[in-house]
Amino acid sequence: MARRSILANLDRKANVMAFAVDLVSHMLNSDPPDHTRLRSLVNKAFTARASESLRPAIESTTKGLLDDMAAHTDTDLMEAFAHPLPMAVLCELLGVPLPDRERFDHWLSARMSNDPQRITAAAPALLAYLRELVDSKRRAPADDLLSHLVQAQNSDGKLSPEELVATTFLLLVAGHETTVHLIGAGMTSLLLHPGQLTRLQQDRRLLPGAIEELLRYDGPVKTATLRFTTEPVELAGTLIPANSPVAIALAAANRDDKQFTAADSFDITRPSAGHLAFGHGIHYCVGAPLARLEAHIAFTGLLDRFPDMQLLCDPADLHWQPGMFRALASLPVRLHTPAR
């Protein structure tokens, strides 16, 4: 029995390793000239016009989720809203067929769970489905981002099959998890600062700036993608040798008092230009316009529908999951005062 358990564990690890190796060939893990080539292809498909074309779908999905929530006094905002909204948008963006969306949601939920067994079980199935989805777009292209990427590959051969699948996976993570946690952490920040929330309720013109402050103050991504030095680098008196791993703390940079006055305070009227929630330079998030659009629609809907929303637990009892994302496991809220 012990031998069979060990072999089963090795098989699971092998599946995850194969999954990881197959999905590393994307632009976050690349430098020029490969990065330039990969990003240029994504840019062609990920235009501002393409993002704006999703507005009706985002608004419709938001309304449906809010309608479902309104039937309850209390809910978990992560489960009821923050997770399903970006999931629906992502499926629209990539052109995931309606019959496939439930299992697609199951796989991504497993990936976000921080449960090694769930991740191990879901990884091979997700990889197989991504390959299947790419093949289906090659056979019958539609007006969606993945079809455009497949067409770009077919037209000039600049995207290998491995890069195409890896890029699709990157868009899943960047387009889903980050927006989930922007909504979760953002709503938490507003609920924990009732004075700021009241100002936003009274003057909704503050919302675009408030979203930038939510991104700066407690943004969804804590660290940038792991990098390696190509030569010795001295930073603040510390010498980092060549070929050393380096993790950039975006969350710390966004709380730098040299860049932002009283950086640890939350102020929706603050000029937040210069925050690094979407990264910087050649790796600046290509989906930033879509993320801002989703956030604007999501927070508008929540504030309009549930102006009296309250946190249902002590802030110290909120469970923030480990990892590179500022990720809440759940966000229990009271949506409105129960009728007497």
GROMACS .gro file of C-alpha atoms in nm:
model
  340
    1MET     CA    1   0.000   0.000   0.000
    2ALA     CA    2   0.284   0.237   0.087
    3ARG     CA    3   0.458   0.167  -0.245
    4ARG     CA    4   0.135   0.229  -0.439
    5SER     CA    5   0.083   0.557  -0.250
    6ILE     CA    6   0.438   0.670  -0.330
    7LEU     CA    7   0.396   0.583  -0.698
    8ALA     CA    8   0.062   0.764  -0.712
    9ASN     CA    9   0.224   1.069  -0.553
   10LEU     CA   10   0.508   1.059  -0.805
   11ASP     CA   11   0.255   1.035  -1.088
   12ARG     CA   12   0.074   1.343  -0.957
   13LYS     CA   13   0.400   1.535  -0.930
   14ALA     CA   14   0.495   1.431  -1.282
   15ASN     CA   15   0.161   1.557  -1.412
   16VAL     CA   16   0.208   1.894  -1.243
   17MET     CA   17   0.568   1.924  -1.370
   18ALA     CA   18   0.457   1.847  -1.726
   19PHE     CA   19   0.177   2.102  -1.685
   20ALA     CA   20   0.425   2.365  -1.563
   21VAL     CA   21   0.681   2.299  -1.838
   22ASP     CA   22   0.413   2.325  -2.107
   23LEU     CA   23   0.296   2.664  -1.980
   24VAL     CA   24   0.614   2.865  -1.927
   25SER     CA   25   0.661   2.987  -2.286
   26HIS     CA   26   0.471   3.313  -2.245
   27MET     CA   27   0.577   3.677  -2.252
   28LEU     CA   28   0.609   3.725  -1.873
   29ASN     CA   29   0.888   3.469  -1.877
   30SER     CA   30   1.058   3.618  -2.184
   31ASP     CA   31   1.303   3.894  -2.267
   32PRO     CA   32   1.341   4.069  -2.603
   33PRO     CA   33   1.340   3.969  -2.880
   34ASP     CA   34   1.102   3.684  -2.784
   35HIS     CA   35   0.902   3.910  -2.553
   36THR     CA   36   0.866   4.173  -2.825
   37ARG     CA   37   0.737   3.914  -3.071
   38LEU     CA   38   0.491   3.756  -2.827
   39ARG     CA   39   0.356   4.086  -2.694
   40SER     CA   40   0.309   4.233  -3.040
   41LEU     CA   41   0.083   3.939  -3.130
   42VAL     CA   42  -0.123   3.973  -2.812
   43ASN     CA   43  -0.148   4.350  -2.860
   44LYS     CA   44  -0.304   4.296  -3.201
   45ALA     CA   45  -0.583   4.091  -3.046
   46PHE     CA   46  -0.608   4.271  -2.709
   47THR     CA   47  -0.707   4.615  -2.831
   48ALA     CA   48  -0.899   4.886  -2.645
   49ARG     CA   49  -1.180   4.834  -2.895
   50ALA     CA   50  -1.194   4.463  -2.811
   51SER     CA   51  -1.214   4.545  -2.440
   52GLU     CA   52  -1.488   4.802  -2.490
   53SER     CA   53  -1.687   4.556  -2.699
   54LEU     CA   54  -1.720   4.344  -2.385
   55ARG     CA   55  -1.898   4.621  -2.192
   56PRO     CA   56  -2.254   4.492  -2.264
   57ALA     CA   57  -2.158   4.141  -2.152
   58ILE     CA   58  -1.989   4.273  -1.836
   59GLU     CA   59  -2.289   4.490  -1.750
   60SER     CA   60  -2.534   4.208  -1.815
   61THR     CA   61  -2.336   3.958  -1.605
   62THR     CA   62  -2.296   4.212  -1.326
   63LYS     CA   63  -2.670   4.278  -1.317
   64GLY     CA   64  -2.750   3.908  -1.306
   65LEU     CA   65  -2.511   3.843  -1.019
   66LEU     CA   66  -2.643   4.144  -0.824
   67ASP     CA   67  -3.001   4.025  -0.878
   68ASP     CA   68  -2.910   3.683  -0.737
   69MET     CA   69  -2.733   3.841  -0.439
   70ALA     CA   70  -3.027   4.070  -0.362
   71ALA     CA   71  -3.235   3.769  -0.263
   72HIS     CA   72  -3.010   3.721   0.041
   73THR     CA   73  -2.933   3.930   0.347
   74ASP     CA   74  -2.581   3.794   0.393
   75THR     CA   75  -2.339   3.647   0.141
   76ASP     CA   76  -1.976   3.566   0.067
   77LEU     CA   77  -1.885   3.838  -0.180
   78MET     CA   78  -1.593   3.639  -0.319
   79GLU     CA   79  -1.809   3.339  -0.407
   80ALA     CA   80  -2.121   3.530  -0.513
   81PHE     CA   81  -1.960   3.809  -0.714
   82ALA     CA   82  -1.583   3.861  -0.721
   83HIS     CA   83  -1.507   3.517  -0.868
   84PRO     CA   84  -1.792   3.462  -1.120
   85LEU     CA   85  -1.780   3.808  -1.281
   86PRO     CA   86  -1.422   3.791  -1.416
   87MET     CA   87  -1.478   3.425  -1.503
   88ALA     CA   88  -1.771   3.514  -1.728
   89VAL     CA   89  -1.576   3.800  -1.888
   90LEU     CA   90  -1.277   3.577  -1.951
   91CYS     CA   91  -1.492   3.312  -2.116
   92GLU     CA   92  -1.638   3.579  -2.344
   93LEU     CA   93  -1.292   3.713  -2.424
   94LEU     CA   94  -1.144   3.375  -2.513
   95GLY     CA   95  -1.458   3.239  -2.674
   96VAL     CA   96  -1.512   2.947  -2.436
   97PRO     CA   97  -1.834   2.773  -2.549
   98LEU     CA   98  -2.127   2.800  -2.308
   99PRO     CA   99  -2.150   2.422  -2.243
  100ASP     CA  100  -1.783   2.420  -2.132
  101ARG     CA  101  -1.796   2.710  -1.888
  102GLU     CA  102  -1.897   2.513  -1.579
  103ARG     CA  103  -1.600   2.276  -1.596
  104PHE     CA  104  -1.376   2.566  -1.697
  105ASP     CA  105  -1.486   2.742  -1.379
  106HIS     CA  106  -1.416   2.424  -1.179
  107TRP     CA  107  -1.057   2.405  -1.307
  108LEU     CA  108  -0.978   2.769  -1.236
  109SER     CA  109  -1.139   2.749  -0.893
  110ALA     CA  110  -0.908   2.457  -0.817
  111ARG     CA  111  -0.608   2.659  -0.929
  112MET     CA  112  -0.702   2.945  -0.695
  113SER     CA  113  -0.770   2.717  -0.398
  114ASN     CA  114  -0.409   2.679  -0.275
  115ASP     CA  115  -0.501   2.313  -0.222
  116PRO     CA  116  -0.216   2.103  -0.372
  117GLN     CA  117  -0.441   1.800  -0.426
  118ARG     CA  118  -0.708   2.000  -0.612
  119ILE     CA  119  -0.443   2.175  -0.822
  120THR     CA  120  -0.272   1.845  -0.903
  121ALA     CA  121  -0.601   1.686  -1.008
  122ALA     CA  122  -0.710   1.981  -1.221
  123ALA     CA  123  -0.381   2.065  -1.393
  124PRO     CA  124  -0.370   1.793  -1.663
  125ALA     CA  125  -0.739   1.840  -1.748
  126LEU     CA  126  -0.698   2.216  -1.784
  127LEU     CA  127  -0.394   2.176  -2.008
  128ALA     CA  128  -0.575   1.922  -2.226
  129TYR     CA  129  -0.875   2.153  -2.255
  130LEU     CA  130  -0.661   2.453  -2.352
  131ARG     CA  131  -0.509   2.248  -2.634
  132GLU     CA  132  -0.855   2.135  -2.740
  133LEU     CA  133  -0.985   2.493  -2.732
  134VAL     CA  134  -0.696   2.616  -2.947
  135ASP     CA  135  -0.760   2.339  -3.199
  136SER     CA  136  -1.130   2.424  -3.214
  137LYS     CA  137  -1.047   2.790  -3.290
  138ARG     CA  138  -0.814   2.676  -3.565
  139ARG     CA  139  -1.091   2.468  -3.724
  140ALA     CA  140  -1.369   2.725  -3.675
  141PRO     CA  141  -1.239   3.072  -3.587
  142ALA     CA  142  -1.477   3.324  -3.432
  143ASP     CA  143  -1.461   3.688  -3.328
  144ASP     CA  144  -1.272   3.634  -3.002
  145LEU     CA  145  -0.921   3.691  -2.875
  146LEU     CA  146  -0.808   3.330  -2.897
  147SER     CA  147  -0.922   3.301  -3.259
  148HIS     CA  148  -0.724   3.616  -3.340
  149LEU     CA  149  -0.413   3.466  -3.180
  150VAL     CA  150  -0.458   3.142  -3.374
  151GLN     CA  151  -0.500   3.341  -3.696
  152ALA     CA  152  -0.186   3.539  -3.615
  153GLN     CA  153   0.000   3.212  -3.573
  154ASN     CA  154  -0.135   3.074  -3.900
  155SER     CA  155  -0.064   3.390  -4.099
  156ASP     CA  156   0.299   3.454  -4.012
  157GLY     CA  157   0.414   3.155  -3.806
  158LYS     CA  158   0.540   3.374  -3.523
  159LEU     CA  159   0.366   3.182  -3.244
  160SER     CA  160   0.457   2.819  -3.179
  161PRO     CA  161   0.188   2.575  -3.059
  162GLU     CA  162   0.351   2.570  -2.714
  163GLU     CA  163   0.361   2.949  -2.699
  164LEU     CA  164  -0.001   2.972  -2.805
  165VAL     CA  165  -0.120   2.743  -2.523
  166ALA     CA  166   0.111   2.911  -2.270
  167THR     CA  167  -0.014   3.256  -2.373
  168THR     CA  168  -0.373   3.140  -2.331
  169PHE     CA  169  -0.291   3.019  -1.982
  170LEU     CA  170  -0.124   3.351  -1.898
  171LEU     CA  171  -0.437   3.536  -2.005
  172LEU     CA  172  -0.640   3.307  -1.778
  173VAL     CA  173  -0.433   3.395  -1.473
  174ALA     CA  174  -0.379   3.761  -1.556
  175GLY     CA  175  -0.737   3.813  -1.670
  176HIS     CA  176  -0.911   3.625  -1.392
  177GLU     CA  177  -0.726   3.606  -1.062
  178THR     CA  178  -0.609   3.967  -1.062
  179THR     CA  179  -0.960   4.105  -1.118
  180VAL     CA  180  -1.110   3.866  -0.862
  181HIS     CA  181  -0.873   3.998  -0.599
  182LEU     CA  182  -0.905   4.361  -0.705
  183ILE     CA  183  -1.279   4.337  -0.635
  184GLY     CA  184  -1.227   4.147  -0.308
  185ALA     CA  185  -0.946   4.354  -0.158
  186GLY     CA  186  -1.092   4.675  -0.301
  187MET     CA  187  -1.434   4.626  -0.144
  188THR     CA  188  -1.263   4.535   0.183
  189SER     CA  189  -1.066   4.860   0.179
  190LEU     CA  190  -1.385   5.060   0.123
  191LEU     CA  191  -1.574   4.879   0.400
  192LEU     CA  192  -1.286   4.933   0.643
  193HIS     CA  193  -1.280   5.306   0.563
  194PRO     CA  194  -1.645   5.414   0.595
  195GLY     CA  195  -1.563   5.783   0.559
  196GLN     CA  196  -1.404   5.719   0.220
  197LEU     CA  197  -1.693   5.494   0.120
  198THR     CA  198  -1.943   5.768   0.208
  199ARG     CA  199  -1.753   6.021  -0.002
  200LEU     CA  200  -1.761   5.783  -0.296
  201GLN     CA  201  -2.132   5.719  -0.251
  202GLN     CA  202  -2.200   6.091  -0.243
  203ASP     CA  203  -1.987   6.172  -0.547
  204ARG     CA  204  -1.959   5.888  -0.794
  205ARG     CA  205  -1.733   6.103  -1.015
  206LEU     CA  206  -1.458   6.001  -0.771
  207LEU     CA  207  -1.480   5.637  -0.880
  208PRO     CA  208  -1.206   5.633  -1.149
  209GLY     CA  209  -0.958   5.785  -0.905
  210ALA     CA  210  -1.084   5.558  -0.628
  211ILE     CA  211  -1.009   5.252  -0.840
  212GLU     CA  212  -0.652   5.374  -0.890
  213GLU     CA  213  -0.618   5.421  -0.514
  214LEU     CA  214  -0.757   5.071  -0.453
  215LEU     CA  215  -0.494   4.938  -0.694
  216ARG     CA  216  -0.218   5.132  -0.515
  217TYR     CA  217  -0.325   5.085  -0.154
  218ASP     CA  218  -0.399   4.711  -0.158
  219GLY     CA  219  -0.362   4.592  -0.516
  220PRO     CA  220  -0.414   4.231  -0.625
  221VAL     CA  221  -0.051   4.150  -0.714
  222LYS     CA  222   0.205   4.159  -0.432
  223THR     CA  223   0.519   4.070  -0.627
  224ALA     CA  224   0.634   4.085  -0.986
  225THR     CA  225   0.732   3.777  -1.184
  226LEU     CA  226   1.057   3.624  -1.060
  227ARG     CA  227   1.365   3.760  -1.237
  228PHE     CA  228   1.735   3.671  -1.246
  229THR     CA  229   2.023   3.916  -1.254
  230THR     CA  230   2.244   3.895  -1.564
  231GLU     CA  231   2.530   4.076  -1.389
  232PRO     CA  232   2.613   4.192  -1.033
  233VAL     CA  233   2.376   4.467  -0.917
  234GLU     CA  234   2.418   4.691  -0.613
  235LEU     CA  235   2.089   4.801  -0.455
  236ALA     CA  236   2.070   5.017  -0.142
  237GLY     CA  237   2.417   4.908  -0.037
  238THR     CA  238   2.355   4.538  -0.097
  239LEU     CA  239   2.538   4.356  -0.376
  240ILE     CA  240   2.321   4.105  -0.564
  241PRO     CA  241   2.545   3.859  -0.752
  242ALA     CA  242   2.489   3.765  -1.114
  243ASN     CA  243   2.243   3.482  -1.183
  244SER     CA  244   2.057   3.548  -0.859
  245PRO     CA  245   1.676   3.532  -0.829
  246VAL     CA  246   1.512   3.867  -0.757
  247ALA     CA  247   1.151   3.927  -0.651
  248ILE     CA  248   1.024   4.285  -0.682
  249ALA     CA  249   0.769   4.376  -0.412
  250LEU     CA  250   0.510   4.580  -0.602
  251ALA     CA  251   0.298   4.619  -0.288
  252ALA     CA  252   0.592   4.774  -0.101
  253ALA     CA  253   0.670   5.011  -0.389
  254ASN     CA  254   0.308   5.127  -0.386
  255ARG     CA  255   0.348   5.222  -0.017
  256ASP     CA  256   0.673   5.417  -0.072
  257ASP     CA  257   0.653   5.754   0.109
  258LYS     CA  258   0.902   5.898  -0.138
  259GLN     CA  259   0.644   5.847  -0.413
  260PHE     CA  260   0.315   5.893  -0.223
  261THR     CA  261   0.249   6.129   0.068
  262ALA     CA  262   0.129   5.938   0.375
  263ALA     CA  263   0.148   5.622   0.163
  264ASP     CA  264  -0.002   5.395   0.430
  265SER     CA  265  -0.324   5.597   0.439
  266PHE     CA  266  -0.622   5.528   0.212
  267ASP     CA  267  -0.749   5.836   0.027
  268ILE     CA  268  -0.972   5.804  -0.279
  269THR     CA  269  -0.895   6.164  -0.379
  270ARG     CA  270  -0.519   6.102  -0.385
  271PRO     CA  271  -0.337   6.146  -0.719
  272SER     CA  272  -0.230   5.782  -0.752
  273ALA     CA  273  -0.047   5.811  -1.083
  274GLY     CA  274   0.275   5.614  -1.077
  275HIS     CA  275   0.150   5.308  -0.887
  276LEU     CA  276   0.286   4.972  -1.000
  277ALA     CA  277  -0.025   4.755  -0.967
  278PHE     CA  278  -0.007   4.677  -1.340
  279GLY     CA  279   0.372   4.654  -1.348
  280HIS     CA  280   0.605   4.880  -1.542
  281GLY     CA  281   0.798   4.901  -1.865
  282ILE     CA  282   0.783   4.634  -2.131
  283HIS     CA  283   0.592   4.400  -1.897
  284TYR     CA  284   0.316   4.649  -1.817
  285CYS     CA  285  -0.013   4.459  -1.806
  286VAL     CA  286  -0.165   4.438  -2.154
  287GLY     CA  287  -0.509   4.386  -1.998
  288ALA     CA  288  -0.506   4.699  -1.781
  289PRO     CA  289  -0.786   4.875  -1.978
  290LEU     CA  290  -1.012   4.570  -1.943
  291ALA     CA  291  -0.936   4.539  -1.571
  292ARG     CA  292  -1.026   4.903  -1.515
  293LEU     CA  293  -1.346   4.864  -1.716
  294GLU     CA  294  -1.450   4.556  -1.515
  295ALA     CA  295  -1.368   4.730  -1.187
  296HIS     CA  296  -1.568   5.040  -1.279
  297ILE     CA  297  -1.876   4.837  -1.371
  298ALA     CA  298  -1.838   4.605  -1.070
  299PHE     CA  299  -1.798   4.876  -0.806
  300THR     CA  300  -2.071   5.090  -0.962
  301GLY     CA  301  -2.310   4.795  -0.940
  302LEU     CA  302  -2.218   4.706  -0.583
  303LEU     CA  303  -2.242   5.064  -0.457
  304ASP     CA  304  -2.571   5.129  -0.636
  305ARG     CA  305  -2.743   4.807  -0.532
  306PHE     CA  306  -2.609   4.768  -0.177
  307PRO     CA  307  -2.532   5.114  -0.032
  308ASP     CA  308  -2.557   4.979   0.325
  309MET     CA  309  -2.321   4.684   0.281
  310GLN     CA  310  -2.127   4.593   0.596
  311LEU     CA  311  -1.845   4.356   0.682
  312LEU     CA  312  -1.980   4.059   0.878
  313CYS     CA  313  -1.662   3.963   1.062
  314ASP     CA  314  -1.380   4.123   1.255
  315PRO     CA  315  -1.115   4.245   1.007
  316ALA     CA  316  -0.858   4.038   1.198
  317ASP     CA  317  -1.056   3.725   1.110
  318LEU     CA  318  -1.030   3.774   0.734
  319HIS     CA  319  -0.814   3.499   0.585
  320TRP     CA  320  -0.559   3.623   0.332
  321GLN     CA  321  -0.413   3.336   0.132
  322PRO     CA  322  -0.034   3.302   0.082
  323GLY     CA  323   0.123   3.358  -0.258
  324MET     CA  324   0.188   3.637  -0.503
  325PHE     CA  325  -0.174   3.762  -0.498
  326ARG     CA  326  -0.345   3.968  -0.228
  327ALA     CA  327  -0.613   3.703  -0.212
  328LEU     CA  328  -0.907   3.670   0.025
  329ALA     CA  329  -1.043   3.320   0.083
  330SER     CA  330  -1.385   3.469   0.158
  331LEU     CA  331  -1.548   3.805   0.228
  332PRO     CA  332  -1.862   3.769   0.443
  333VAL     CA  333  -2.084   4.076   0.410
  334ARG     CA  334  -2.433   4.190   0.507
  335LEU     CA  335  -2.590   4.333   0.194
  336HIS     CA  336  -2.880   4.515   0.352
  337THR     CA  337  -3.064   4.546   0.680
  338PRO     CA  338  -3.309   4.258   0.727
  339ALA     CA  339  -3.676   4.357   0.704
  340ARG     CA  340  -3.860   4.349   1.039
   0.00000   0.00000   0.00000
